[in-house]
Amino acid sequence: MRWSLLGPVQATAGGRVLAIDRPQQRAVLALLLLNADRLVPAGQLVAALWADEPPTSARNQVQVCVSRIRSALRDAGAGDLLVTQGGGYRLTVRGTELDLTEFTAAVERARVEEAAGRPAEAARLLRAGLALWRGPALAGAAGAFVDAAATDLDEQRLLACERLAAVELGLGRFAAIARTLRPLVTEHPLREPLVAGYLLALAGCGQRAAALRLYVETRRRLVDELGVEPGPELSGAHLRVLRGQWPDGTPPPEPPPPGPASPEPPPELPPARPAPPEPPPAGPTPTQLPGQPAWFTGRAAALRQLDALLPADTADAGRDGGAGRAVVISAIAGTAGVGKTTLAVHWAHRVAHLFPDGQLYVNLRGFDLDGRAVPPGEALRGFLEALHVPPQRVPTDLPGQAALFRTLLADRRVLVLLDNARDDGQVRPLLPGSPGSLVVVTSRNRLTGLVVSDGAHPVALDLLPPAEARELLGRRLGRARADREPAARDEIVRRCAGLPLALAIVAARAVGQ
């Protein structure tokens, strides 16, 4: 079997594309593949396909889609790969049969090779991974989740291209990386790492004037459309071209003679008016964290993992501690009510003093079946308002909002708590791009894209062990009452299976009796 998400969603057996061709069927297959080897509840499929407006026939439509997919697999002799289990569905994917798995593995191996001082092998792996893409991710699928999931996957591709540019520039492969980056810069003219890589590639090919012209046009557009100056990466690349220096301070190698291998001229960018932005007015430091959980208990191992992300010397916080880092607190089995938010809020209050420029919080409602997931743009507008940006200065598009947010946090130490995230695409625009700030994300999903592509640190949260469950119940009920009836207390702990939310509900009812 061969499963594909990096382009049209499809399944192939023995070189034959299976008959899974309706947009809704492809969306169901895509969601099962994104959660490969994990149980996906039917309710999660309904929410993913229709968000907060499912039709009355939603579950029946899901069942029909699953039946069609299973029938196509059965015709290929692989019907046992998709099973119904406990009110949900599980799709088994072996090894690297999924192109996304193969891509992320190639990117990770490239990172290891680069760290080991083997850039040529890192470049080969990155190009092999990027060759797996056959077009826009999740093409042909239709569902409420598709746009955000596709944006997340396409972001992983762009990050891999940026990494490839950095590696191949170091190897002096200027013409090759210029050809790779040119269409991407045309498509994403305000994505500064791509422009910086292309600018250096042009200079390495001897097109210094074209590189400088590209910088001028990009800067004008950034100022006009986003109200920001170029960031350090693009500005640094510009300075290197001006000085005629390569990373080690030496002049770049002699450019190749003109010929068919030379890159095409840089893309034309629309003119823009230079208008340096005014800084937002000063105001109170944002302190948006929810209240400190009153009954927090246990979680010593998870707290140690989180504490390890902070600098040993608090005077260095923001310089080395959390330098652009993100933490993903997820449930081991996607379990709701395991205490992800409680842990995150408790720890955030413990370390809030290390982030004197404020704390930002948003509930992204990624799994709220009675509401809707909060779009990244809505979350960003809330953050920008908390940072005292006047409404008329907030860009109308998501890339502009994200760029302004990163600019405002560039020299600040801010703790950002993103609660109940649905997927990587919902989170990535909310990540600061510079040292000093720390992002804590809670989700039922593992968000492996953030771990692989953004260096996020995973903290998997399991059910409470019996001793901690008894402690939590004792604190909620009163220790004396709990100790008077140890058998009843232990029976409650057993029936609640170590789930903090269930223990809290039972304790609240008991206190009210």
Short mmCIF file of C-alpha atoms in Angstrom, two decimals:
data_model
loop_
_atom_site.label_atom_id
_atom_site.label_comp_id
_atom_site.label_asym_id
_atom_site.label_seq_id
_atom_site.Cartn_x
_atom_site.Cartn_y
_atom_site.Cartn_z
CA MET A 1 0.00 0.00 0.00
CA ARG A 2 0.97 3.58 -0.58
CA TRP A 3 -0.90 6.45 1.10
CA SER A 4 -0.62 10.05 -0.11
CA LEU A 5 -1.40 13.35 1.61
CA LEU A 6 1.29 15.56 0.03
CA GLY A 7 -0.79 16.36 -3.03
CA PRO A 8 -4.09 14.67 -3.99
CA VAL A 9 -5.38 12.45 -1.18
CA GLN A 10 -5.26 8.89 -2.44
CA ALA A 11 -4.43 5.27 -1.71
CA THR A 12 -2.47 3.10 -4.14
CA ALA A 13 -2.09 -0.68 -4.17
CA GLY A 14 0.27 -2.38 -6.61
CA GLY A 15 0.59 0.84 -8.59
CA ARG A 16 -3.20 1.16 -8.99
CA VAL A 17 -5.02 4.16 -7.49
CA LEU A 18 -8.00 2.96 -5.46
CA ALA A 19 -11.48 4.32 -6.14
CA ILE A 20 -11.64 6.82 -3.27
CA ASP A 21 -12.39 9.87 -5.33
CA ARG A 22 -15.26 11.81 -3.77
CA PRO A 23 -14.17 14.91 -1.81
CA GLN A 24 -15.85 13.82 1.42
CA GLN A 25 -14.39 10.30 1.20
CA ARG A 26 -10.95 11.81 0.66
CA ALA A 27 -11.44 14.05 3.68
CA VAL A 28 -12.32 11.06 5.89
CA LEU A 29 -9.31 9.14 4.54
CA ALA A 30 -7.08 12.18 5.15
CA LEU A 31 -8.20 12.50 8.78
CA LEU A 32 -7.66 8.77 9.38
CA LEU A 33 -4.18 9.04 7.84
CA LEU A 34 -3.31 12.11 9.92
CA ASN A 35 -4.21 9.96 12.95
CA ALA A 36 -2.76 6.72 11.56
CA ASP A 37 -2.73 3.75 13.96
CA ARG A 38 -4.89 5.68 16.43
CA LEU A 39 -8.58 5.34 17.20
CA VAL A 40 -10.53 8.27 15.72
CA PRO A 41 -13.96 8.60 17.39
CA ALA A 42 -16.91 9.11 15.05
CA GLY A 43 -17.70 12.37 16.84
CA GLN A 44 -14.23 13.69 16.01
CA LEU A 45 -14.79 12.88 12.34
CA VAL A 46 -18.14 14.71 12.41
CA ALA A 47 -16.59 17.76 14.06
CA ALA A 48 -13.68 17.75 11.61
CA LEU A 49 -15.93 17.56 8.56
CA TRP A 50 -18.63 20.05 9.56
CA ALA A 51 -17.22 22.04 12.53
CA ASP A 52 -20.18 23.48 14.46
CA GLU A 53 -22.81 22.92 11.74
CA PRO A 54 -23.15 19.14 11.24
CA PRO A 55 -26.26 17.96 9.37
CA THR A 56 -28.64 15.55 11.05
CA SER A 57 -27.28 12.82 8.78
CA ALA A 58 -23.64 13.53 9.70
CA ARG A 59 -22.88 10.21 11.38
CA ASN A 60 -24.59 8.29 8.61
CA GLN A 61 -22.51 10.14 6.01
CA VAL A 62 -19.35 9.27 7.93
CA GLN A 63 -20.36 5.62 8.02
CA VAL A 64 -20.99 5.65 4.27
CA CYS A 65 -17.57 7.20 3.60
CA VAL A 66 -15.84 4.65 5.81
CA SER A 67 -17.75 1.84 4.10
CA ARG A 68 -16.65 3.08 0.64
CA ILE A 69 -13.02 3.34 1.76
CA ARG A 70 -13.12 -0.13 3.30
CA SER A 71 -14.69 -1.54 0.13
CA ALA A 72 -11.90 -0.03 -2.00
CA LEU A 73 -9.30 -1.50 0.37
CA ARG A 74 -11.02 -4.88 0.33
CA ASP A 75 -10.86 -4.94 -3.47
CA ALA A 76 -7.10 -4.43 -3.14
CA GLY A 77 -6.81 -7.23 -0.57
CA ALA A 78 -6.24 -4.80 2.30
CA GLY A 79 -9.68 -4.58 3.90
CA ASP A 80 -8.30 -5.52 7.33
CA LEU A 81 -6.33 -2.24 7.55
CA LEU A 82 -9.46 -0.20 8.42
CA VAL A 83 -11.37 -1.45 11.46
CA THR A 84 -14.33 -0.20 13.49
CA GLN A 85 -13.59 -0.16 17.19
CA GLY A 86 -15.31 1.36 20.23
CA GLY A 87 -17.42 3.90 18.38
CA GLY A 88 -14.57 4.98 16.13
CA TYR A 89 -12.25 3.89 13.36
CA ARG A 90 -8.58 2.93 13.18
CA LEU A 91 -6.49 2.83 9.99
CA THR A 92 -3.27 0.83 10.12
CA VAL A 93 -0.34 2.24 8.14
CA ARG A 94 2.83 0.17 7.94
CA GLY A 95 6.31 1.68 8.07
CA THR A 96 6.81 4.54 5.62
CA GLU A 97 3.81 3.71 3.40
CA LEU A 98 2.49 7.22 4.13
CA ASP A 99 4.29 9.96 2.19
CA LEU A 100 3.96 12.38 5.12
CA THR A 101 5.74 9.91 7.41
CA GLU A 102 8.51 9.48 4.86
CA PHE A 103 8.82 13.25 4.44
CA THR A 104 9.05 14.02 8.17
CA ALA A 105 11.56 11.18 8.63
CA ALA A 106 13.73 12.61 5.84
CA VAL A 107 13.62 16.08 7.41
CA GLU A 108 14.55 14.69 10.82
CA ARG A 109 17.43 12.60 9.41
CA ALA A 110 18.65 15.67 7.54
CA ARG A 111 18.72 17.58 10.82
CA VAL A 112 20.85 14.84 12.38
CA GLU A 113 23.21 14.76 9.40
CA GLU A 114 23.60 18.53 9.45
CA ALA A 115 24.34 18.52 13.17
CA ALA A 116 26.96 15.82 12.57
CA GLY A 117 28.77 18.00 10.03
CA ARG A 118 27.55 16.21 6.88
CA PRO A 119 25.72 18.98 4.99
CA ALA A 120 25.85 17.26 1.58
CA GLU A 121 23.95 14.27 2.98
CA ALA A 122 21.52 16.61 4.76
CA ALA A 123 20.83 18.37 1.45
CA ARG A 124 20.27 15.04 -0.32
CA LEU A 125 17.76 13.96 2.32
CA LEU A 126 15.89 17.26 2.20
CA ARG A 127 15.62 17.14 -1.59
CA ALA A 128 14.43 13.52 -1.40
CA GLY A 129 11.77 14.50 1.12
CA LEU A 130 10.63 17.50 -0.91
CA ALA A 131 10.41 15.33 -4.05
CA LEU A 132 7.52 13.48 -2.38
CA TRP A 133 5.26 16.52 -2.83
CA ARG A 134 2.96 16.26 -5.85
CA GLY A 135 1.06 19.50 -5.38
CA PRO A 136 -0.83 21.33 -2.59
CA ALA A 137 -1.40 19.11 0.44
CA LEU A 138 -4.76 17.36 0.85
CA ALA A 139 -5.86 18.25 -2.68
CA GLY A 140 -9.27 16.87 -3.62
CA ALA A 141 -10.54 16.62 -0.01
CA ALA A 142 -13.44 18.70 1.29
CA GLY A 143 -14.21 19.27 4.97
CA ALA A 144 -14.07 21.96 7.64
CA PHE A 145 -10.64 20.82 8.86
CA VAL A 146 -8.99 20.59 5.44
CA ASP A 147 -7.84 24.19 4.97
CA ALA A 148 -6.12 24.39 8.36
CA ALA A 149 -4.55 20.94 8.03
CA ALA A 150 -3.35 21.67 4.49
CA THR A 151 -1.88 24.99 5.61
CA ASP A 152 0.01 23.18 8.35
CA LEU A 153 1.42 20.61 5.94
CA ASP A 154 2.38 23.25 3.39
CA GLU A 155 4.12 25.16 6.17
CA GLN A 156 6.24 22.06 6.86
CA ARG A 157 7.23 22.03 3.19
CA LEU A 158 8.25 25.69 3.28
CA LEU A 159 10.30 25.14 6.43
CA ALA A 160 12.09 22.24 4.73
CA CYS A 161 12.80 24.46 1.72
CA GLU A 162 14.24 27.13 3.99
CA ARG A 163 16.45 24.54 5.68
CA LEU A 164 17.57 23.24 2.29
CA ALA A 165 18.46 26.78 1.22
CA ALA A 166 20.63 27.29 4.29
CA VAL A 167 22.44 23.99 3.75
CA GLU A 168 23.00 24.37 0.01
CA LEU A 169 24.12 27.98 0.33
CA GLY A 170 26.81 26.72 2.68
CA LEU A 171 27.81 24.20 0.03
CA GLY A 172 28.01 26.89 -2.66
CA ARG A 173 25.15 25.43 -4.73
CA PHE A 174 23.81 28.86 -5.63
CA ALA A 175 22.20 28.21 -9.02
CA ALA A 176 20.39 25.07 -7.81
CA ILE A 177 18.88 26.72 -4.74
CA ALA A 178 18.00 29.86 -6.72
CA ARG A 179 15.94 27.73 -9.13
CA THR A 180 14.25 26.03 -6.17
CA LEU A 181 13.41 29.26 -4.34
CA ARG A 182 12.31 31.45 -7.24
CA PRO A 183 8.73 30.08 -7.57
CA LEU A 184 8.35 30.01 -3.79
CA VAL A 185 9.37 33.67 -3.45
CA THR A 186 6.88 34.56 -6.17
CA GLU A 187 4.16 32.72 -4.24
CA HIS A 188 5.24 33.97 -0.78
CA PRO A 189 6.87 37.38 -1.39
CA LEU A 190 6.71 38.42 2.28
CA ARG A 191 8.14 35.22 3.74
CA GLU A 192 11.46 36.65 4.85
CA PRO A 193 13.54 33.44 5.22
CA LEU A 194 12.70 32.44 1.64
CA VAL A 195 13.53 35.91 0.31
CA ALA A 196 16.77 35.96 2.33
CA GLY A 197 17.86 32.60 0.89
CA TYR A 198 16.99 33.63 -2.66
CA LEU A 199 18.77 36.96 -2.23
CA LEU A 200 21.98 35.20 -1.15
CA ALA A 201 21.66 32.65 -3.95
CA LEU A 202 21.40 35.44 -6.52
CA ALA A 203 24.45 37.14 -5.05
CA GLY A 204 26.35 33.84 -5.12
CA CYS A 205 25.50 33.52 -8.82
CA GLY A 206 26.98 36.95 -9.48
CA GLN A 207 23.64 38.77 -9.66
CA ARG A 208 24.43 41.22 -6.86
CA ALA A 209 22.40 44.08 -8.37
CA ALA A 210 19.34 41.83 -8.73
CA ALA A 211 19.75 40.69 -5.13
CA LEU A 212 19.90 44.28 -3.84
CA ARG A 213 16.90 45.23 -5.96
CA LEU A 214 14.96 42.30 -4.53
CA TYR A 215 15.73 43.47 -0.99
CA VAL A 216 14.59 47.03 -1.72
CA GLU A 217 11.29 45.86 -3.21
CA THR A 218 10.64 43.39 -0.39
CA ARG A 219 11.37 46.02 2.27
CA ARG A 220 8.99 48.47 0.64
CA ARG A 221 6.27 45.89 0.54
CA LEU A 222 6.80 44.86 4.17
CA VAL A 223 6.55 48.47 5.29
CA ASP A 224 3.53 49.25 3.13
CA GLU A 225 1.47 46.10 3.74
CA LEU A 226 2.51 45.05 7.24
CA GLY A 227 3.93 48.21 8.77
CA VAL A 228 7.16 46.45 9.77
CA GLU A 229 10.82 46.61 8.80
CA PRO A 230 12.65 43.48 7.63
CA GLY A 231 13.63 41.10 10.43
CA PRO A 232 17.18 40.16 11.37
CA GLU A 233 17.45 37.26 8.91
CA LEU A 234 16.59 39.29 5.82
CA SER A 235 18.49 42.36 7.04
CA GLY A 236 21.53 40.21 7.76
CA ALA A 237 21.43 38.68 4.28
CA HIS A 238 21.23 42.17 2.79
CA LEU A 239 24.23 43.31 4.83
CA ARG A 240 26.27 40.31 3.66
CA VAL A 241 25.51 41.14 0.03
CA LEU A 242 26.46 44.78 0.60
CA ARG A 243 29.76 43.74 2.18
CA GLY A 244 30.39 41.00 -0.35
CA GLN A 245 30.99 38.51 2.45
CA TRP A 246 30.00 34.91 3.04
CA PRO A 247 29.22 33.42 6.49
CA ASP A 248 32.88 33.00 7.46
CA GLY A 249 33.71 36.57 6.44
CA THR A 250 35.36 35.60 3.15
CA PRO A 251 34.18 36.82 -0.25
CA PRO A 252 31.69 34.52 -1.98
CA PRO A 253 33.09 32.17 -4.64
CA GLU A 254 33.45 33.35 -8.19
CA PRO A 255 30.08 33.21 -9.98
CA PRO A 256 29.63 30.65 -12.75
CA PRO A 257 29.70 31.90 -16.34
CA PRO A 258 26.31 32.84 -17.81
CA GLY A 259 24.50 29.91 -19.36
CA PRO A 260 21.33 27.88 -19.23
CA ALA A 261 21.99 26.89 -15.62
CA SER A 262 21.95 30.51 -14.43
CA PRO A 263 18.86 31.39 -12.42
CA GLU A 264 16.12 33.52 -13.86
CA PRO A 265 15.89 37.15 -12.72
CA PRO A 266 14.11 37.78 -9.44
CA PRO A 267 10.34 38.00 -9.49
CA GLU A 268 8.71 41.38 -9.93
CA LEU A 269 7.18 42.68 -6.73
CA PRO A 270 4.45 45.33 -6.71
CA PRO A 271 5.64 48.80 -5.73
CA ALA A 272 4.84 49.97 -2.25
CA ARG A 273 4.98 53.24 -0.36
CA PRO A 274 7.59 53.47 2.41
CA ALA A 275 5.80 54.22 5.65
CA PRO A 276 7.74 53.35 8.80
CA PRO A 277 5.30 52.23 11.48
CA GLU A 278 4.78 53.99 14.75
CA PRO A 279 5.20 51.81 17.84
CA PRO A 280 1.98 50.93 19.62
CA PRO A 281 1.21 53.09 22.64
CA ALA A 282 2.40 51.85 26.00
CA GLY A 283 -0.16 50.28 28.25
CA PRO A 284 -0.61 47.81 31.09
CA THR A 285 1.31 44.56 30.86
CA PRO A 286 -1.07 41.82 29.66
CA THR A 287 -1.79 39.22 32.37
CA GLN A 288 -4.33 36.93 30.75
CA LEU A 289 -3.66 33.65 32.57
CA PRO A 290 -6.71 31.97 34.11
CA GLY A 291 -6.74 31.73 37.90
CA GLN A 292 -4.37 29.38 39.69
CA PRO A 293 -6.00 25.90 39.98
CA ALA A 294 -7.02 25.45 43.60
CA TRP A 295 -6.74 21.66 43.76
CA PHE A 296 -3.63 20.94 41.71
CA THR A 297 -2.05 17.64 42.80
CA GLY A 298 0.96 15.56 41.75
CA ARG A 299 2.43 15.67 38.23
CA ALA A 300 5.97 15.89 39.60
CA ALA A 301 7.56 14.29 36.51
CA ALA A 302 5.74 16.60 34.09
CA LEU A 303 6.66 19.65 36.18
CA ARG A 304 10.32 18.60 36.10
CA GLN A 305 10.13 18.34 32.31
CA LEU A 306 8.72 21.84 32.10
CA ASP A 307 11.17 23.29 34.61
CA ALA A 308 14.05 21.84 32.58
CA LEU A 309 13.17 24.24 29.75
CA LEU A 310 14.01 27.23 31.92
CA PRO A 311 17.55 28.60 32.35
CA ALA A 312 19.47 27.61 35.45
CA ASP A 313 20.18 31.28 36.09
CA THR A 314 16.95 33.29 36.02
CA ALA A 315 18.98 36.35 35.06
CA ASP A 316 19.43 34.67 31.68
CA ALA A 317 15.73 34.08 31.18
CA GLY A 318 14.71 35.21 27.76
CA ARG A 319 18.27 35.08 26.47
CA ASP A 320 18.73 31.33 26.73
CA GLY A 321 15.55 30.16 28.44
CA GLY A 322 12.74 29.44 26.03
CA ALA A 323 14.51 31.06 23.12
CA GLY A 324 11.70 30.83 20.66
CA ARG A 325 10.71 27.44 22.13
CA ALA A 326 7.33 25.82 22.30
CA VAL A 327 6.04 23.08 24.61
CA VAL A 328 3.23 20.70 23.63
CA ILE A 329 1.34 19.17 26.57
CA SER A 330 -0.73 16.33 25.12
CA ALA A 331 -2.61 13.34 26.44
CA ILE A 332 -0.92 9.99 25.84
CA ALA A 333 -4.06 8.50 24.29
CA GLY A 334 -5.86 11.70 23.34
CA THR A 335 -7.91 11.47 26.54
CA ALA A 336 -10.11 14.42 27.47
CA GLY A 337 -10.10 15.48 31.12
CA VAL A 338 -6.60 14.21 31.89
CA GLY A 339 -5.57 17.60 33.30
CA LYS A 340 -3.60 19.24 30.49
CA THR A 341 -4.98 22.72 31.08
CA THR A 342 -4.69 22.44 34.85
CA LEU A 343 -1.01 21.48 34.57
CA ALA A 344 -0.27 24.23 32.05
CA VAL A 345 -1.99 26.97 34.06
CA HIS A 346 -0.42 25.82 37.34
CA TRP A 347 3.08 25.82 35.86
CA ALA A 348 2.50 29.11 34.02
CA HIS A 349 1.69 30.82 37.32
CA ARG A 350 4.83 29.30 38.88
CA VAL A 351 7.12 30.80 36.23
CA ALA A 352 5.18 33.96 35.30
CA HIS A 353 7.75 36.13 37.12
CA LEU A 354 10.37 35.06 34.54
CA PHE A 355 8.31 36.73 31.80
CA PRO A 356 7.97 40.35 32.97
CA ASP A 357 6.52 41.57 29.67
CA GLY A 358 3.31 39.67 30.22
CA GLN A 359 1.34 36.48 29.80
CA LEU A 360 -1.06 35.86 26.90
CA TYR A 361 -3.77 33.19 26.95
CA VAL A 362 -6.37 31.91 24.50
CA ASN A 363 -8.66 28.89 24.53
CA LEU A 364 -8.50 27.70 20.92
CA ARG A 365 -11.50 25.38 21.44
CA GLY A 366 -10.06 22.83 19.05
CA PHE A 367 -12.27 20.02 20.35
CA ASP A 368 -15.34 21.96 21.46
CA LEU A 369 -18.25 20.22 19.72
CA ASP A 370 -20.72 22.83 20.97
CA GLY A 371 -18.76 25.77 19.56
CA ARG A 372 -16.11 26.27 16.93
CA ALA A 373 -12.36 26.18 16.83
CA VAL A 374 -10.89 29.67 17.13
CA PRO A 375 -9.18 30.63 13.85
CA PRO A 376 -5.54 31.76 14.21
CA GLY A 377 -6.44 35.22 12.92
CA GLU A 378 -9.02 35.71 15.65
CA ALA A 379 -6.52 34.63 18.31
CA LEU A 380 -3.87 36.96 16.88
CA ARG A 381 -6.23 39.92 16.85
CA GLY A 382 -6.93 39.29 20.54
CA PHE A 383 -3.21 39.16 21.30
CA LEU A 384 -2.49 42.32 19.31
CA GLU A 385 -5.28 44.11 21.18
CA ALA A 386 -3.77 42.96 24.48
CA LEU A 387 -0.43 44.36 23.29
CA HIS A 388 -2.16 47.73 22.70
CA VAL A 389 -2.06 47.77 18.90
CA PRO A 390 -4.76 50.18 17.62
CA PRO A 391 -7.42 48.37 15.53
CA GLN A 392 -6.58 50.42 12.44
CA ARG A 393 -2.99 49.16 12.57
CA VAL A 394 -3.91 45.47 12.68
CA PRO A 395 -3.34 43.90 9.22
CA THR A 396 -6.37 42.27 7.64
CA ASP A 397 -4.56 39.11 6.48
CA LEU A 398 -3.20 36.26 8.61
CA PRO A 399 0.46 36.50 7.43
CA GLY A 400 0.45 40.21 8.23
CA GLN A 401 -1.04 39.68 11.68
CA ALA A 402 1.49 36.93 12.45
CA ALA A 403 4.39 39.11 11.26
CA LEU A 404 3.28 42.03 13.42
CA PHE A 405 2.88 39.73 16.44
CA ARG A 406 6.41 38.36 15.98
CA THR A 407 7.77 41.89 15.60
CA LEU A 408 6.14 43.08 18.83
CA LEU A 409 7.52 40.11 20.78
CA ALA A 410 11.00 40.32 19.23
CA ASP A 411 12.58 42.11 22.23
CA ARG A 412 10.16 40.98 24.93
CA ARG A 413 9.89 38.10 27.37
CA VAL A 414 6.29 36.90 27.15
CA LEU A 415 4.67 33.61 28.17
CA VAL A 416 2.01 32.48 25.69
CA LEU A 417 -0.46 29.74 26.67
CA LEU A 418 -2.42 28.22 23.76
CA ASP A 419 -5.07 25.96 25.27
CA ASN A 420 -7.00 23.15 23.52
CA ALA A 421 -5.27 23.37 20.16
CA ARG A 422 -6.75 21.26 17.38
CA ASP A 423 -3.73 20.92 15.09
CA ASP A 424 -0.37 22.41 14.09
CA GLY A 425 -1.95 24.79 11.59
CA GLN A 426 -3.99 26.46 14.32
CA VAL A 427 -0.86 26.97 16.44
CA ARG A 428 1.98 27.85 14.07
CA PRO A 429 0.89 31.44 13.22
CA LEU A 430 0.80 32.15 16.99
CA LEU A 431 4.45 31.25 17.62
CA PRO A 432 6.92 34.09 18.33
CA GLY A 433 9.93 34.06 16.04
CA SER A 434 12.70 35.26 18.33
CA PRO A 435 14.37 34.47 21.68
CA GLY A 436 12.81 35.51 24.92
CA SER A 437 9.27 34.18 24.79
CA LEU A 438 7.93 30.72 25.56
CA VAL A 439 4.79 29.09 24.19
CA VAL A 440 2.91 26.35 26.05
CA VAL A 441 0.36 24.43 23.97
CA THR A 442 -2.20 21.94 25.26
CA SER A 443 -3.93 19.51 22.92
CA ARG A 444 -5.50 16.06 22.79
CA ASN A 445 -3.29 15.45 19.75
CA ARG A 446 0.48 15.02 19.74
CA LEU A 447 1.07 17.90 17.28
CA THR A 448 4.10 16.11 15.89
CA GLY A 449 4.50 18.74 13.18
CA LEU A 450 5.47 21.28 15.84
CA VAL A 451 7.88 18.80 17.39
CA VAL A 452 9.51 17.85 14.07
CA SER A 453 9.57 21.19 12.27
CA ASP A 454 9.56 23.76 15.07
CA GLY A 455 11.61 22.02 17.76
CA ALA A 456 8.71 21.92 20.24
CA HIS A 457 9.23 19.81 23.37
CA PRO A 458 6.53 17.15 23.89
CA VAL A 459 5.16 16.48 27.37
CA ALA A 460 2.80 13.50 27.27
CA LEU A 461 0.34 13.41 30.15
CA ASP A 462 -1.06 10.09 31.38
CA LEU A 463 -3.78 9.27 33.89
CA LEU A 464 -3.05 9.98 37.56
CA PRO A 465 -1.43 7.08 39.42
CA PRO A 466 -3.56 5.73 42.31
CA ALA A 467 -1.60 7.56 45.04
CA GLU A 468 -2.01 10.95 43.34
CA ALA A 469 -5.67 10.22 42.55
CA ARG A 470 -6.30 9.48 46.25
CA GLU A 471 -4.47 12.68 47.18
CA LEU A 472 -6.59 14.74 44.78
CA LEU A 473 -9.81 13.19 46.04
CA GLY A 474 -8.74 13.78 49.65
CA ARG A 475 -8.03 17.44 49.00
CA ARG A 476 -11.38 17.95 47.28
CA LEU A 477 -13.46 16.05 49.87
CA GLY A 478 -11.42 16.90 52.94
CA ARG A 479 -8.74 14.53 54.15
CA ALA A 480 -10.59 13.55 57.31
CA ARG A 481 -13.73 12.50 55.43
CA ALA A 482 -11.75 10.58 52.82
CA ASP A 483 -9.72 8.74 55.49
CA ARG A 484 -12.87 7.75 57.41
CA GLU A 485 -14.07 5.69 54.44
CA PRO A 486 -10.93 4.35 52.73
CA ALA A 487 -12.77 1.55 50.95
CA ALA A 488 -15.25 3.97 49.38
CA ARG A 489 -12.42 6.36 48.52
CA ASP A 490 -10.45 3.61 46.78
CA GLU A 491 -13.55 2.43 44.90
CA ILE A 492 -14.11 5.97 43.57
CA VAL A 493 -10.46 6.16 42.49
CA ARG A 494 -10.76 2.80 40.74
CA ARG A 495 -13.98 3.72 38.94
CA CYS A 496 -12.61 7.10 37.84
CA ALA A 497 -9.54 5.32 36.42
CA GLY A 498 -7.18 8.13 37.43
CA LEU A 499 -8.97 10.75 35.32
CA PRO A 500 -8.73 14.12 37.17
CA LEU A 501 -11.90 15.55 35.63
CA ALA A 502 -13.96 12.53 36.68
CA LEU A 503 -12.52 12.72 40.22
CA ALA A 504 -13.36 16.43 40.43
CA ILE A 505 -16.96 15.83 39.31
CA VAL A 506 -17.51 13.02 41.81
CA ALA A 507 -15.95 15.07 44.61
CA ALA A 508 -18.09 18.10 43.80
CA ARG A 509 -21.25 16.00 43.95
CA ALA A 510 -20.15 14.39 47.21
CA VAL A 511 -19.43 17.77 48.82
CA GLY A 512 -22.91 18.96 47.83
CA GLN A 513 -24.61 16.03 49.57
#
